[in-house]
């Protein structure tokens, strides 16, 4: 591939005519598969080739695919038997589609007011997103805020504030098990709504387990098949 031409197009230093773009795009499709970073990914059942490179975080990757690759924000990108979540896309260089993906580390199990169980892969950020402190003149309490990113769809958008979710099973020395639970404090999809697709960004704080939780299924506030259900996925609609 003529990388000099590519760099000129990216930097806007050359004539961005349709012919120049086509040459650069054709060169990318011809030469990129010979690059050691070239990988075949599966996105919504389609095989898509892309150059994948590392970032400062080993669980975050950048990719360059064909400019017309059918990839949207919120899509799952399957690479090497792992599930990645596409959170950012840009086609401003006119030659390739550039994106960022996060390796999913949580297969969230949840219910939405009925016995039906939903399962959604997402990226749980183990770092503290923010810490807020509130109280009075006698005591101050700090709350650690964590982040969970999920694809935005008809099910995940119902994960509202105050809903409890579980991330793992805790095993105690006396033999009993309980869930590590979090409470949703906010949900937002507007921040990622550029182009097609969205990612749901949930902020969480640690919560307590409950007798209503189903540890084996990893579902908080479990609704059995014989139990009446609610119509909402949390405290707010």
PDB file of N, CA, C and O in Angstrom, residues 57 59 102 105 123-131 143-149 182 201-206:
ATOM      1  N   UNK A  57      -4.078  -0.252  27.441  1.00  0.00           N
ATOM      2  CA  UNK A  57      -4.829  -1.223  28.240  1.00  0.00           C
ATOM      3  C   UNK A  57      -4.898  -2.533  27.457  1.00  0.00           C
ATOM      4  O   UNK A  57      -5.380  -2.552  26.325  1.00  0.00           O
ATOM      5  N   UNK A  59      -6.839  -4.886  27.597  1.00  0.00           N
ATOM      6  CA  UNK A  59      -8.214  -5.308  27.332  1.00  0.00           C
ATOM      7  C   UNK A  59      -8.947  -4.367  26.385  1.00  0.00           C
ATOM      8  O   UNK A  59     -10.157  -4.487  26.199  1.00  0.00           O
ATOM      9  N   UNK A 102     -13.652  -3.104  23.479  1.00  0.00           N
ATOM     10  CA  UNK A 102     -13.318  -3.524  24.835  1.00  0.00           C
ATOM     11  C   UNK A 102     -13.622  -5.017  24.981  1.00  0.00           C
ATOM     12  O   UNK A 102     -14.678  -5.483  24.544  1.00  0.00           O
ATOM     13  N   UNK A 105     -15.971  -8.860  29.919  1.00  0.00           N
ATOM     14  CA  UNK A 105     -15.571  -9.693  31.055  1.00  0.00           C
ATOM     15  C   UNK A 105     -16.741 -10.062  31.958  1.00  0.00           C
ATOM     16  O   UNK A 105     -16.545 -10.674  33.012  1.00  0.00           O
ATOM     17  N   UNK A 123     -18.685  -4.952  29.385  1.00  0.00           N
ATOM     18  CA  UNK A 123     -17.368  -4.662  29.955  1.00  0.00           C
ATOM     19  C   UNK A 123     -17.554  -3.975  31.303  1.00  0.00           C
ATOM     20  O   UNK A 123     -18.075  -2.858  31.377  1.00  0.00           O
ATOM     21  N   UNK A 124     -17.121  -4.666  32.372  1.00  0.00           N
ATOM     22  CA  UNK A 124     -17.170  -4.097  33.718  1.00  0.00           C
ATOM     23  C   UNK A 124     -15.807  -3.509  34.030  1.00  0.00           C
ATOM     24  O   UNK A 124     -14.793  -4.204  34.021  1.00  0.00           O
ATOM     25  N   UNK A 125     -15.794  -2.207  34.277  1.00  0.00           N
ATOM     26  CA  UNK A 125     -14.549  -1.504  34.568  1.00  0.00           C
ATOM     27  C   UNK A 125     -14.219  -1.683  36.047  1.00  0.00           C
ATOM     28  O   UNK A 125     -14.937  -1.172  36.913  1.00  0.00           O
ATOM     29  N   UNK A 126     -13.137  -2.423  36.368  1.00  0.00           N
ATOM     30  CA  UNK A 126     -12.818  -2.681  37.771  1.00  0.00           C
ATOM     31  C   UNK A 126     -12.265  -1.470  38.507  1.00  0.00           C
ATOM     32  O   UNK A 126     -12.188  -1.461  39.735  1.00  0.00           O
ATOM     33  N   UNK A 127     -11.881  -0.422  37.764  1.00  0.00           N
ATOM     34  CA  UNK A 127     -11.381   0.775  38.413  1.00  0.00           C
ATOM     35  C   UNK A 127     -12.508   1.628  38.950  1.00  0.00           C
ATOM     36  O   UNK A 127     -13.659   1.521  38.525  1.00  0.00           O
ATOM     37  N   UNK A 128     -12.187   2.460  39.889  1.00  0.00           N
ATOM     38  CA  UNK A 128     -13.186   3.358  40.470  1.00  0.00           C
ATOM     39  C   UNK A 128     -13.447   4.483  39.486  1.00  0.00           C
ATOM     40  O   UNK A 128     -12.535   5.216  39.098  1.00  0.00           O
ATOM     41  N   UNK A 129     -14.699   4.614  39.062  1.00  0.00           N
ATOM     42  CA  UNK A 129     -15.044   5.671  38.106  1.00  0.00           C
ATOM     43  C   UNK A 129     -15.016   7.037  38.795  1.00  0.00           C
ATOM     44  O   UNK A 129     -14.500   8.002  38.265  1.00  0.00           O
ATOM     45  N   UNK A 130     -15.594   7.108  39.989  1.00  0.00           N
ATOM     46  CA  UNK A 130     -15.553   8.349  40.757  1.00  0.00           C
ATOM     47  C   UNK A 130     -15.914   8.034  42.198  1.00  0.00           C
ATOM     48  O   UNK A 130     -16.468   6.985  42.493  1.00  0.00           O
ATOM     49  N   UNK A 131     -15.584   8.924  43.066  1.00  0.00           N
ATOM     50  CA  UNK A 131     -15.931   8.764  44.483  1.00  0.00           C
ATOM     51  C   UNK A 131     -16.613  10.031  44.955  1.00  0.00           C
ATOM     52  O   UNK A 131     -16.085  11.127  44.788  1.00  0.00           O
ATOM     53  N   UNK A 143     -18.664   6.862  48.589  1.00  0.00           N
ATOM     54  CA  UNK A 143     -19.240   5.833  47.735  1.00  0.00           C
ATOM     55  C   UNK A 143     -18.394   5.699  46.475  1.00  0.00           C
ATOM     56  O   UNK A 143     -18.172   6.682  45.767  1.00  0.00           O
ATOM     57  N   UNK A 144     -17.927   4.493  46.214  1.00  0.00           N
ATOM     58  CA  UNK A 144     -17.168   4.241  45.010  1.00  0.00           C
ATOM     59  C   UNK A 144     -18.126   3.962  43.863  1.00  0.00           C
ATOM     60  O   UNK A 144     -19.058   3.168  44.001  1.00  0.00           O
ATOM     61  N   UNK A 145     -17.883   4.602  42.745  1.00  0.00           N
ATOM     62  CA  UNK A 145     -18.714   4.415  41.571  1.00  0.00           C
ATOM     63  C   UNK A 145     -17.934   3.605  40.531  1.00  0.00           C
ATOM     64  O   UNK A 145     -16.790   3.921  40.221  1.00  0.00           O
ATOM     65  N   UNK A 146     -18.567   2.554  40.007  1.00  0.00           N
ATOM     66  CA  UNK A 146     -17.965   1.715  38.983  1.00  0.00           C
ATOM     67  C   UNK A 146     -18.754   1.887  37.684  1.00  0.00           C
ATOM     68  O   UNK A 146     -19.810   2.511  37.667  1.00  0.00           O
ATOM     69  N   UNK A 147     -18.218   1.313  36.600  1.00  0.00           N
ATOM     70  CA  UNK A 147     -18.853   1.483  35.297  1.00  0.00           C
ATOM     71  C   UNK A 147     -19.036   0.145  34.600  1.00  0.00           C
ATOM     72  O   UNK A 147     -18.172  -0.724  34.642  1.00  0.00           O
ATOM     73  N   UNK A 148     -20.189   0.002  33.943  1.00  0.00           N
ATOM     74  CA  UNK A 148     -20.485  -1.176  33.136  1.00  0.00           C
ATOM     75  C   UNK A 148     -20.999  -0.705  31.786  1.00  0.00           C
ATOM     76  O   UNK A 148     -21.939   0.088  31.712  1.00  0.00           O
ATOM     77  N   UNK A 149     -20.373  -1.180  30.699  1.00  0.00           N
ATOM     78  CA  UNK A 149     -20.810  -0.832  29.352  1.00  0.00           C
ATOM     79  C   UNK A 149     -21.475  -2.033  28.701  1.00  0.00           C
ATOM     80  O   UNK A 149     -20.915  -3.137  28.691  1.00  0.00           O
ATOM     81  N   UNK A 182     -24.342  -4.955  42.832  1.00  0.00           N
ATOM     82  CA  UNK A 182     -24.183  -3.533  42.580  1.00  0.00           C
ATOM     83  C   UNK A 182     -25.555  -2.925  42.316  1.00  0.00           C
ATOM     84  O   UNK A 182     -26.472  -3.611  41.845  1.00  0.00           O
ATOM     85  N   UNK A 201     -24.103   3.099  29.048  1.00  0.00           N
ATOM     86  CA  UNK A 201     -23.080   3.330  30.066  1.00  0.00           C
ATOM     87  C   UNK A 201     -23.774   3.393  31.424  1.00  0.00           C
ATOM     88  O   UNK A 201     -24.500   4.348  31.711  1.00  0.00           O
ATOM     89  N   UNK A 202     -23.544   2.378  32.240  1.00  0.00           N
ATOM     90  CA  UNK A 202     -24.160   2.310  33.570  1.00  0.00           C
ATOM     91  C   UNK A 202     -23.137   2.675  34.633  1.00  0.00           C
ATOM     92  O   UNK A 202     -22.006   2.195  34.605  1.00  0.00           O
ATOM     93  N   UNK A 203     -23.537   3.524  35.573  1.00  0.00           N
ATOM     94  CA  UNK A 203     -22.730   3.791  36.753  1.00  0.00           C
ATOM     95  C   UNK A 203     -23.311   2.965  37.900  1.00  0.00           C
ATOM     96  O   UNK A 203     -24.542   2.865  38.054  1.00  0.00           O
ATOM     97  N   UNK A 204     -22.414   2.391  38.713  1.00  0.00           N
ATOM     98  CA  UNK A 204     -22.832   1.452  39.757  1.00  0.00           C
ATOM     99  C   UNK A 204     -22.162   1.798  41.078  1.00  0.00           C
ATOM    100  O   UNK A 204     -21.075   2.372  41.116  1.00  0.00           O
ATOM    101  N   UNK A 205     -22.830   1.420  42.148  1.00  0.00           N
ATOM    102  CA  UNK A 205     -22.194   1.420  43.467  1.00  0.00           C
ATOM    103  C   UNK A 205     -22.453   0.071  44.112  1.00  0.00           C
ATOM    104  O   UNK A 205     -23.426  -0.614  43.793  1.00  0.00           O
ATOM    105  N   UNK A 206     -21.562  -0.311  45.018  1.00  0.00           N
ATOM    106  CA  UNK A 206     -21.697  -1.615  45.651  1.00  0.00           C
ATOM    107  C   UNK A 206     -22.953  -1.667  46.520  1.00  0.00           C
ATOM    108  O   UNK A 206     -23.316  -0.698  47.184  1.00  0.00           O
TER     109      UNK A 206
END
